Structures are given as structure tokens and as C-alpha cells.
mmCIF file of N, CA and C in Angstrom:
data_model
loop_
_atom_site.group_PDB
_atom_site.id
_atom_site.type_symbol
_atom_site.label_atom_id
_atom_site.label_comp_id
_atom_site.label_asym_id
_atom_site.label_seq_id
_atom_site.Cartn_x
_atom_site.Cartn_y
_atom_site.Cartn_z
ATOM 1 N N TYR A 1 95.788 39.792 84.484
ATOM 2 C CA TYR A 1 96.197 41.277 84.531
ATOM 3 C C TYR A 1 95.056 42.169 84.624
ATOM 4 N N ALA A 2 93.917 41.985 84.029
ATOM 5 C CA ALA A 2 92.833 42.411 84.319
ATOM 6 C C ALA A 2 92.605 43.198 85.777
ATOM 7 N N LEU A 3 93.199 42.501 86.913
ATOM 8 C CA LEU A 3 93.147 42.990 88.097
ATOM 9 C C LEU A 3 93.311 44.735 88.070
ATOM 10 N N PHE A 4 94.183 44.750 87.357
ATOM 11 C CA PHE A 4 94.955 46.534 87.094
ATOM 12 C C PHE A 4 94.100 47.715 86.409
ATOM 13 N N ASP A 5 93.141 46.965 85.401
ATOM 14 C CA ASP A 5 92.197 47.580 84.667
ATOM 15 C C ASP A 5 91.368 48.328 85.443
ATOM 16 N N GLU A 6 90.614 48.332 86.393
ATOM 17 C CA GLU A 6 89.360 49.437 87.039
ATOM 18 C C GLU A 6 89.973 50.405 87.849
ATOM 19 N N PRO A 7 91.189 49.832 88.702
ATOM 20 C CA PRO A 7 92.095 51.152 89.385
ATOM 21 C C PRO A 7 92.572 52.263 88.208
ATOM 22 N N LEU A 8 93.465 51.556 87.099
ATOM 23 C CA LEU A 8 93.959 52.469 86.161
ATOM 24 C C LEU A 8 92.400 53.347 85.584
ATOM 25 N N ARG A 9 91.371 52.616 85.514
ATOM 26 C CA ARG A 9 90.373 53.775 84.690
ATOM 27 C C ARG A 9 89.670 54.866 85.777
ATOM 28 N N GLU A 10 90.217 54.184 87.170
ATOM 29 C CA GLU A 10 89.454 55.469 87.980
ATOM 30 C C GLU A 10 90.558 56.394 88.264
ATOM 31 N N PHE A 11 91.846 55.821 88.101
ATOM 32 C CA PHE A 11 92.749 56.877 87.871
ATOM 33 C C PHE A 11 92.782 57.734 87.031
ATOM 34 N N LYS A 12 92.452 57.157 85.785
ATOM 35 C CA LYS A 12 92.090 58.567 84.636
ATOM 36 C C LYS A 12 90.900 58.852 84.641
ATOM 37 N N ARG A 13 89.891 58.591 85.454
ATOM 38 C CA ARG A 13 88.862 59.437 85.643
ATOM 39 C C ARG A 13 88.930 60.600 86.608
ATOM 40 N N LEU A 14 89.719 60.297 87.543
ATOM 41 C CA LEU A 14 90.325 61.297 88.571
ATOM 42 C C LEU A 14 90.900 62.283 87.866
ATOM 43 N N ALA A 15 91.951 62.016 87.014
ATOM 44 C CA ALA A 15 92.844 62.723 86.098
ATOM 45 C C ALA A 15 92.108 63.773 85.425
ATOM 46 N N ASP A 16 91.091 63.290 84.673
ATOM 47 C CA ASP A 16 90.282 64.203 83.759
ATOM 48 C C ASP A 16 89.338 64.945 85.207
ATOM 49 N N GLU A 17 89.197 64.573 86.106
ATOM 50 C CA GLU A 17 87.950 65.299 86.777
ATOM 51 C C GLU A 17 88.900 66.350 87.401
ATOM 52 N N ARG A 18 90.197 66.032 87.912
ATOM 53 C CA ARG A 18 90.661 66.951 88.682
ATOM 54 C C ARG A 18 92.090 67.682 87.633
ATOM 55 N N GLY A 19 91.638 67.564 86.525
ATOM 56 C CA GLY A 19 92.881 68.478 85.757
ATOM 57 C C GLY A 19 94.361 67.835 85.658
ATOM 58 N N PHE A 20 94.496 66.593 85.825
ATOM 59 C CA PHE A 20 96.075 66.819 85.626
ATOM 60 C C PHE A 20 96.237 65.432 84.600
ATOM 61 N N ARG A 21 97.542 65.355 84.248
ATOM 62 C CA ARG A 21 98.096 64.232 83.049
ATOM 63 C C ARG A 21 98.443 62.750 84.119
ATOM 64 N N PRO A 22 97.288 61.806 83.581
ATOM 65 C CA PRO A 22 98.491 60.599 84.422
ATOM 66 C C PRO A 22 99.031 59.816 83.680
ATOM 67 N N VAL A 23 100.242 59.067 84.342
ATOM 68 C CA VAL A 23 101.460 58.726 83.943
ATOM 69 C C VAL A 23 101.244 57.336 84.799
ATOM 70 N N LEU A 24 101.559 56.541 83.583
ATOM 71 C CA LEU A 24 101.856 55.019 84.355
ATOM 72 C C LEU A 24 103.205 54.428 84.123
ATOM 73 N N ALA A 25 103.767 54.414 85.212
ATOM 74 C CA ALA A 25 105.256 53.932 85.258
ATOM 75 C C ALA A 25 105.467 52.641 85.515
ATOM 76 N N TYR A 26 105.862 51.909 85.015
ATOM 77 C CA TYR A 26 106.093 50.542 85.094
ATOM 78 C C TYR A 26 107.631 50.183 85.571
ATOM 79 N N VAL A 27 107.777 49.582 86.883
ATOM 80 C CA VAL A 27 108.910 49.306 87.421
ATOM 81 C C VAL A 27 109.000 48.046 87.606
ATOM 82 N N PRO A 28 110.021 47.195 87.076
ATOM 83 C CA PRO A 28 109.769 45.766 86.964
ATOM 84 C C PRO A 28 110.273 45.072 88.127
ATOM 85 N N ALA A 29 110.117 43.750 88.564
ATOM 86 C CA ALA A 29 110.433 43.011 89.668
ATOM 87 C C ALA A 29 112.117 42.939 89.784
ATOM 88 N N ALA A 30 112.763 42.927 90.630
ATOM 89 C CA ALA A 30 114.445 42.982 90.559
ATOM 90 C C ALA A 30 114.681 41.549 89.905
ATOM 91 N N ALA A 31 114.176 40.572 89.605
ATOM 92 C CA ALA A 31 114.673 39.635 88.713
ATOM 93 C C ALA A 31 114.758 39.858 87.227
ATOM 94 N N THR A 32 113.876 40.978 87.091
ATOM 95 C CA THR A 32 113.571 41.130 85.627
ATOM 96 C C THR A 32 114.412 42.654 85.166
ATOM 97 N N ALA A 33 115.031 43.243 86.425
ATOM 98 C CA ALA A 33 115.990 44.219 86.215
ATOM 99 C C ALA A 33 117.410 43.411 86.029
ATOM 100 N N TYR A 34 117.497 42.541 86.767
ATOM 101 C CA TYR A 34 118.812 41.798 86.871
ATOM 102 C C TYR A 34 118.812 40.596 85.974
ATOM 103 N N ALA A 35 117.980 40.731 85.147
ATOM 104 C CA ALA A 35 117.949 39.415 84.068
ATOM 105 C C ALA A 35 118.936 39.459 83.231
ATOM 106 N N PRO A 36 119.707 38.025 83.325
ATOM 107 C CA PRO A 36 118.842 36.858 83.586
ATOM 108 C C PRO A 36 119.224 36.348 85.163
ATOM 109 N N ALA A 37 118.020 36.489 85.889
ATOM 110 C CA ALA A 37 118.385 35.998 87.346
ATOM 111 C C ALA A 37 118.547 34.237 87.422
ATOM 112 N N THR A 38 119.287 34.061 88.169
ATOM 113 C CA THR A 38 119.347 32.702 88.682
ATOM 114 C C THR A 38 118.694 32.161 89.459
ATOM 115 N N PHE A 39 117.760 31.031 89.507
ATOM 116 C CA PHE A 39 116.810 30.450 90.348
ATOM 117 C C PHE A 39 117.087 28.781 90.292
ATOM 118 N N ARG A 40 116.866 28.451 91.879
ATOM 119 C CA ARG A 40 117.054 26.882 91.935
ATOM 120 C C ARG A 40 116.228 25.970 90.814
ATOM 121 N N ASP A 41 115.161 26.472 90.317
ATOM 122 C CA ASP A 41 114.461 25.920 89.496
ATOM 123 C C ASP A 41 114.503 26.802 88.284
ATOM 124 N N PRO A 42 115.314 26.742 87.252
ATOM 125 C CA PRO A 42 115.467 27.313 86.180
ATOM 126 C C PRO A 42 113.871 27.601 85.331
ATOM 127 N N ALA A 43 112.952 26.848 85.616
ATOM 128 C CA ALA A 43 111.879 27.313 84.949
ATOM 129 C C ALA A 43 111.051 28.358 85.452
ATOM 130 N N VAL A 44 111.503 28.822 86.488
ATOM 131 C CA VAL A 44 111.210 30.002 87.298
ATOM 132 C C VAL A 44 110.956 31.202 86.646
ATOM 133 N N GLY A 45 112.661 31.534 86.230
ATOM 134 C CA GLY A 45 113.093 32.248 85.433
ATOM 135 C C GLY A 45 112.695 32.594 84.348
ATOM 136 N N GLU A 46 112.143 31.472 83.685
ATOM 137 C CA GLU A 46 111.328 31.824 82.379
ATOM 138 C C GLU A 46 109.848 32.120 82.821
ATOM 139 N N VAL A 47 109.424 31.622 83.570
ATOM 140 C CA VAL A 47 107.998 31.880 83.810
ATOM 141 C C VAL A 47 108.016 33.777 84.241
ATOM 142 N N LEU A 48 108.776 33.675 85.313
ATOM 143 C CA LEU A 48 108.934 35.349 85.732
ATOM 144 C C LEU A 48 109.199 36.360 84.512
ATOM 145 N N ALA A 49 109.883 35.795 83.177
ATOM 146 C CA ALA A 49 110.359 36.637 81.945
ATOM 147 C C ALA A 49 109.273 36.705 81.253
ATOM 148 N N ARG A 50 108.247 35.798 81.096
ATOM 149 C CA ARG A 50 106.976 36.104 80.549
ATOM 150 C C ARG A 50 106.174 36.820 81.017
ATOM 151 N N PHE A 51 106.064 36.339 82.365
ATOM 152 C CA PHE A 51 104.853 37.152 83.093
ATOM 153 C C PHE A 51 105.010 38.770 82.890
ATOM 154 N N SER A 52 106.627 38.971 83.175
ATOM 155 C CA SER A 52 106.782 40.171 83.114
ATOM 156 C C SER A 52 106.545 41.211 81.506
ATOM 157 N N ALA A 53 106.935 40.372 80.789
ATOM 158 C CA ALA A 53 106.660 41.208 79.381
ATOM 159 C C ALA A 53 105.118 40.806 79.182
ATOM 160 N N ASP A 54 104.700 40.014 79.547
ATOM 161 C CA ASP A 54 102.786 39.933 79.193
ATOM 162 C C ASP A 54 102.258 40.985 80.053
ATOM 163 N N GLN A 55 102.766 41.208 81.442
ATOM 164 C CA GLN A 55 102.058 42.210 82.106
ATOM 165 C C GLN A 55 102.406 43.836 81.768
ATOM 166 N N ARG A 56 103.782 43.814 81.232
ATOM 167 C CA ARG A 56 104.143 45.186 80.574
ATOM 168 C C ARG A 56 103.328 45.416 79.368
ATOM 169 N N GLU A 57 103.033 44.426 78.299
ATOM 170 C CA GLU A 57 102.356 44.592 77.151
ATOM 171 C C GLU A 57 100.576 45.092 77.524
ATOM 172 N N HIS A 58 100.071 44.269 78.525
ATOM 173 C CA HIS A 58 98.739 44.598 78.914
ATOM 174 C C HIS A 58 98.675 45.948 79.095
ATOM 175 N N LEU A 59 99.528 46.284 80.382
ATOM 176 C CA LEU A 59 99.501 48.023 81.052
ATOM 177 C C LEU A 59 99.895 48.856 79.641
ATOM 178 N N ARG A 60 100.681 48.910 78.865
ATOM 179 C CA ARG A 60 100.878 49.232 77.568
ATOM 180 C C ARG A 60 100.004 49.777 76.767
ATOM 181 N N GLN A 61 99.266 48.150 76.507
ATOM 182 C CA GLN A 61 97.694 48.778 75.705
ATOM 183 C C GLN A 61 96.724 49.306 76.857
ATOM 184 N N LEU A 62 96.349 49.089 78.027
ATOM 185 C CA LEU A 62 95.688 49.762 78.857
ATOM 186 C C LEU A 62 95.787 51.379 78.777
ATOM 187 N N ALA A 63 96.907 51.402 79.126
ATOM 188 C CA ALA A 63 97.007 53.064 79.021
ATOM 189 C C ALA A 63 96.916 53.641 77.596
ATOM 190 N N GLN A 64 97.450 52.974 76.582
ATOM 191 C CA GLN A 64 96.836 53.704 75.269
ATOM 192 C C GLN A 64 95.530 53.953 75.050
ATOM 193 N N GLU A 65 94.763 52.909 75.626
ATOM 194 C CA GLU A 65 93.566 53.153 75.459
ATOM 195 C C GLU A 65 92.716 53.820 76.368
ATOM 196 N N LEU A 66 93.433 54.222 77.657
ATOM 197 C CA LEU A 66 93.004 55.165 78.161
ATOM 198 C C LEU A 66 93.620 56.681 78.018
ATOM 199 N N ASP A 67 94.122 56.916 76.902
ATOM 200 C CA ASP A 67 95.214 57.867 76.736
ATOM 201 C C ASP A 67 95.824 58.533 77.859
ATOM 202 N N MET A 68 96.806 57.446 78.320
ATOM 203 C CA MET A 68 97.676 57.877 79.216
ATOM 204 C C MET A 68 99.049 57.261 78.998
ATOM 205 N N ARG A 69 99.768 58.337 79.352
ATOM 206 C CA ARG A 69 101.380 58.156 79.189
ATOM 207 C C ARG A 69 101.916 56.852 79.926
ATOM 208 N N PHE A 70 102.738 56.008 79.225
ATOM 209 C CA PHE A 70 103.049 54.822 79.776
ATOM 210 C C PHE A 70 104.782 54.915 79.578
ATOM 211 N N VAL A 71 105.278 54.639 80.524
ATOM 212 C CA VAL A 71 106.774 54.858 80.655
ATOM 213 C C VAL A 71 107.390 53.281 81.286
ATOM 214 N N ASP A 72 107.910 52.539 80.368
ATOM 215 C CA ASP A 72 108.339 51.326 81.077
ATOM 216 C C ASP A 72 109.646 51.439 81.234
ATOM 217 N N LEU A 73 110.338 51.551 82.661
ATOM 218 C CA LEU A 73 111.316 51.196 83.135
ATOM 219 C C LEU A 73 112.338 50.127 83.183
ATOM 220 N N THR A 74 111.695 49.077 82.605
ATOM 221 C CA THR A 74 112.494 47.846 82.439
ATOM 222 C C THR A 74 113.707 47.997 81.776
ATOM 223 N N PRO A 75 113.872 48.742 80.690
ATOM 224 C CA PRO A 75 115.328 48.898 79.703
ATOM 225 C C PRO A 75 115.994 49.350 80.427
ATOM 226 N N VAL A 76 115.975 50.678 81.432
ATOM 227 C CA VAL A 76 116.537 51.875 81.981
ATOM 228 C C VAL A 76 117.052 50.928 83.402
ATOM 229 N N LEU A 77 116.483 50.192 83.917
ATOM 230 C CA LEU A 77 116.792 49.372 85.231
ATOM 231 C C LEU A 77 117.936 48.196 84.517
ATOM 232 N N GLN A 78 117.208 47.744 83.478
ATOM 233 C CA GLN A 78 118.424 46.520 83.517
ATOM 234 C C GLN A 78 119.688 47.079 82.832
ATOM 235 N N ALA A 79 119.761 48.286 81.907
ATOM 236 C CA ALA A 79 120.775 48.956 81.437
ATOM 237 C C ALA A 79 121.552 49.093 82.855
ATOM 238 N N ALA A 80 121.060 49.871 83.831
ATOM 239 C CA ALA A 80 121.970 50.172 85.274
ATOM 240 C C ALA A 80 122.570 48.945 86.010
ATOM 241 N N ALA A 81 121.591 47.806 85.669
ATOM 242 C CA ALA A 81 122.209 46.506 86.478
ATOM 243 C C ALA A 81 123.514 45.939 85.495
ATOM 244 N N ALA A 82 123.179 46.410 84.374
ATOM 245 C CA ALA A 82 124.042 45.983 83.592
ATOM 246 C C ALA A 82 125.634 46.910 83.543
ATOM 247 N N ARG A 83 125.513 48.004 83.731
ATOM 248 C CA ARG A 83 126.320 48.717 83.874
ATOM 249 C C ARG A 83 127.235 48.787 84.939
ATOM 250 N N GLU A 84 126.845 48.645 85.982
ATOM 251 C CA GLU A 84 127.326 48.448 87.274
ATOM 252 C C GLU A 84 127.424 47.058 87.912
ATOM 253 N N PRO A 85 128.340 46.950 88.622
ATOM 254 C CA PRO A 85 128.129 45.242 89.783
ATOM 255 C C PRO A 85 127.198 45.233 90.733
ATOM 256 N N ALA A 86 126.890 44.262 90.674
ATOM 257 C CA ALA A 86 125.943 44.230 91.833
ATOM 258 C C ALA A 86 126.332 43.819 92.979
ATOM 259 N N ALA A 87 127.121 44.833 93.685
ATOM 260 C CA ALA A 87 127.748 44.686 94.854
ATOM 261 C C ALA A 87 126.478 44.964 95.825
ATOM 262 N N LEU A 88 126.752 44.609 96.994
ATOM 263 C CA LEU A 88 125.754 44.754 98.292
ATOM 264 C C LEU A 88 125.645 46.588 98.529
ATOM 265 N N ASP A 89 126.489 46.915 98.345
ATOM 266 C CA ASP A 89 126.413 48.679 98.252
ATOM 267 C C ASP A 89 125.865 49.229 97.135
ATOM 268 N N ASN A 90 125.607 48.344 96.066
ATOM 269 C CA ASN A 90 125.305 49.606 94.887
ATOM 270 C C ASN A 90 124.152 48.912 94.099
ATOM 271 N N LEU A 91 123.379 48.238 94.653
ATOM 272 C CA LEU A 91 122.059 47.449 94.211
ATOM 273 C C LEU A 91 121.038 48.563 93.818
ATOM 274 N N LEU A 92 120.000 48.117 93.026
ATOM 275 C CA LEU A 92 119.030 48.870 92.845
ATOM 276 C C LEU A 92 117.680 48.516 93.677
ATOM 277 N N TYR A 93 118.216 47.337 93.953
ATOM 278 C CA TYR A 93 116.889 46.533 94.967
ATOM 279 C C TYR A 93 117.329 46.352 96.344
ATOM 280 N N PHE A 94 116.499 46.818 97.474
ATOM 281 C CA PHE A 94 117.045 46.131 98.652
ATOM 282 C C PHE A 94 116.907 44.416 98.438
ATOM 283 N N PRO A 95 117.866 43.807 99.019
ATOM 284 C CA PRO A 95 117.607 42.292 99.101
ATOM 285 C C PRO A 95 116.733 41.704 99.953
ATOM 286 N N GLY A 96 116.151 42.452 100.893
ATOM 287 C CA GLY A 96 115.116 41.795 101.979
ATOM 288 C C GLY A 96 113.877 42.179 101.495
ATOM 289 N N ASN A 97 113.858 43.301 101.023
ATOM 290 C CA ASN A 97 112.317 43.505 100.760
ATOM 291 C C ASN A 97 112.021 44.036 99.423
ATOM 292 N N ILE A 98 112.937 43.701 98.295
ATOM 293 C CA ILE A 98 112.758 44.000 97.068
ATOM 294 C C ILE A 98 112.344 45.381 96.683
ATOM 295 N N HIS A 99 112.275 46.312 97.482
ATOM 296 C CA HIS A 99 111.715 47.674 96.901
ATOM 297 C C HIS A 99 113.363 48.273 96.664
ATOM 298 N N LEU A 100 112.964 49.415 95.819
ATOM 299 C CA LEU A 100 114.392 50.218 95.203
ATOM 300 C C LEU A 100 114.791 50.719 96.263
ATOM 301 N N THR A 101 116.307 50.794 96.277
ATOM 302 C CA THR A 101 117.360 51.339 96.830
ATOM 303 C C THR A 101 117.172 53.200 96.414
ATOM 304 N N PRO A 102 118.288 53.891 97.175
ATOM 305 C CA PRO A 102 118.359 54.944 96.944
ATOM 306 C C PRO A 102 118.922 55.282 95.427
ATOM 307 N N ARG A 103 119.879 54.202 95.050
ATOM 308 C CA ARG A 103 120.258 54.130 93.478
ATOM 309 C C ARG A 103 119.214 53.907 92.468
ATOM 310 N N GLY A 104 118.292 53.056 93.247
ATOM 311 C CA GLY A 104 117.270 52.215 92.065
ATOM 312 C C GLY A 104 116.061 53.619 91.976
ATOM 313 N N HIS A 105 115.710 54.453 92.970
ATOM 314 C CA HIS A 105 115.218 55.574 92.751
ATOM 315 C C HIS A 105 115.742 56.725 92.150
ATOM 316 N N ALA A 106 117.060 56.702 92.373
ATOM 317 C CA ALA A 106 117.731 57.905 91.589
ATOM 318 C C ALA A 106 117.599 57.359 89.948
ATOM 319 N N GLU A 107 117.983 56.384 89.238
ATOM 320 C CA GLU A 107 117.692 55.789 88.192
ATOM 321 C C GLU A 107 116.330 56.345 87.574
ATOM 322 N N VAL A 108 115.521 55.764 88.395
ATOM 323 C CA VAL A 108 113.988 55.896 88.074
ATOM 324 C C VAL A 108 113.682 57.083 87.761
ATOM 325 N N ALA A 109 114.075 58.190 88.859
ATOM 326 C CA ALA A 109 113.661 59.512 88.623
ATOM 327 C C ALA A 109 114.464 59.995 87.397
ATOM 328 N N ARG A 110 115.899 59.747 86.966
ATOM 329 C CA ARG A 110 115.999 60.296 85.940
ATOM 330 C C ARG A 110 115.564 59.753 84.597
ATOM 331 N N ALA A 111 115.084 58.525 84.508
ATOM 332 C CA ALA A 111 114.157 58.187 83.603
ATOM 333 C C ALA A 111 112.946 58.559 83.416
ATOM 334 N N LEU A 112 112.210 58.804 84.445
ATOM 335 C CA LEU A 112 110.792 59.649 84.158
ATOM 336 C C LEU A 112 110.898 60.954 83.726
ATOM 337 N N ALA A 113 112.209 61.522 84.476
ATOM 338 C CA ALA A 113 112.530 63.209 84.095
ATOM 339 C C ALA A 113 112.766 63.429 82.382
ATOM 340 N N ALA A 114 113.296 62.543 82.056
ATOM 341 C CA ALA A 114 113.670 62.283 80.668
ATOM 342 C C ALA A 114 112.488 61.792 79.662
ATOM 343 N N ALA A 115 111.700 60.942 80.245
ATOM 344 C CA ALA A 115 110.475 60.464 79.609
ATOM 345 C C ALA A 115 109.362 61.561 79.423
ATOM 346 N N LEU A 116 109.220 62.451 80.533
ATOM 347 C CA LEU A 116 108.166 63.545 80.686
ATOM 348 C C LEU A 116 109.154 64.775 80.342
ATOM 349 N N ALA A 117 109.974 65.021 79.924
ATOM 350 C CA ALA A 117 110.640 66.239 79.416
ATOM 351 C C ALA A 117 109.794 67.016 78.551
ATOM 352 N N ASP A 118 108.841 66.742 77.631
ATOM 353 C CA ASP A 118 108.050 67.469 76.955
ATOM 354 C C ASP A 118 106.907 68.141 77.839
ATOM 355 N N VAL A 119 106.742 67.420 78.811
ATOM 356 C CA VAL A 119 105.303 67.932 79.796
ATOM 357 C C VAL A 119 106.072 68.822 80.903
ATOM 358 N N PHE A 120 107.116 68.452 81.190
ATOM 359 C CA PHE A 120 107.767 69.717 82.247
ATOM 360 C C PHE A 120 109.180 70.002 81.518
ATOM 361 N N PRO A 121 109.043 71.274 80.675
ATOM 362 C CA PRO A 121 110.192 71.212 79.972
ATOM 363 C C PRO A 121 111.220 72.148 81.140
ATOM 364 N N ALA A 122 112.981 71.788 81.026
ATOM 365 C CA ALA A 122 114.123 72.505 81.938
ATOM 366 C C ALA A 122 113.436 73.917 81.771
ATOM 367 N N GLY A 123 113.415 74.403 83.261
ATOM 368 C CA GLY A 123 113.417 75.602 83.582
ATOM 369 C C GLY A 123 112.226 76.256 84.325
ATOM 370 N N THR A 124 111.258 75.039 83.936
ATOM 371 C CA THR A 124 109.848 75.304 84.569
ATOM 372 C C THR A 124 109.588 75.028 85.769
#
């Protein structure tokens, strides 16, 4: 997970230099958002779940160390996935490239707006 450390330290340095507040938002992999995902090899799901949890914890700790806001979007996307059926026209992630769909982006935008409401109060 240390692969992320230097880029995030540089991001923080640039934020301090340029006068903006850095925010680190974690968007989970589709398999984590739609957990429990089913794989041909059940061990894959266990490994991915552990990897996601460990990666999030590493990034949360690093963000704290760097005095950066950390927003974990995992619970938000998991709740959205559980709330709506995973019909092809209502997915959070595109099946072909595993990037967020318009619905996924809308969920992320709402969650980030709520998480940053103290930074950007309504009406400003």
C-alpha cells in the first residue's frame, strides 16, 4: 500500500503551497461495492475483501498523518447497491470497464457534498 504514500505526500505539499484543502476520497472496487460478490473461486472474494479493508485503513491512516480529509465511499456505495436492484440499466459501475456509471457518479457526488458540507456550506 506504500505505493500511494509519496504521491499523496506530494499532493499535500502542493495543497499547502497553493492554499487549498486536500481531500482523499476512496472509491471501492465494484466487487466491494456489490459485496458479497460471487467468483468462480470463492477465495478471490475473501482476498478482495481483505485487500479493500487493508487498503482503506492504510489510506485513512496516511490521510490522518498528512492532515488530509479522508472520505471512504465504501459504505455509501454498498448501501446504494443494496437499495437498488443491479439491473443492467441501473448499475453503479459499468460492467465492461468497471468505472462509475452516471448513477455511480451521482451517488459519489451526493456523498462528497454531505461529507464536505462544513467546508462548502449551502448557499456559498
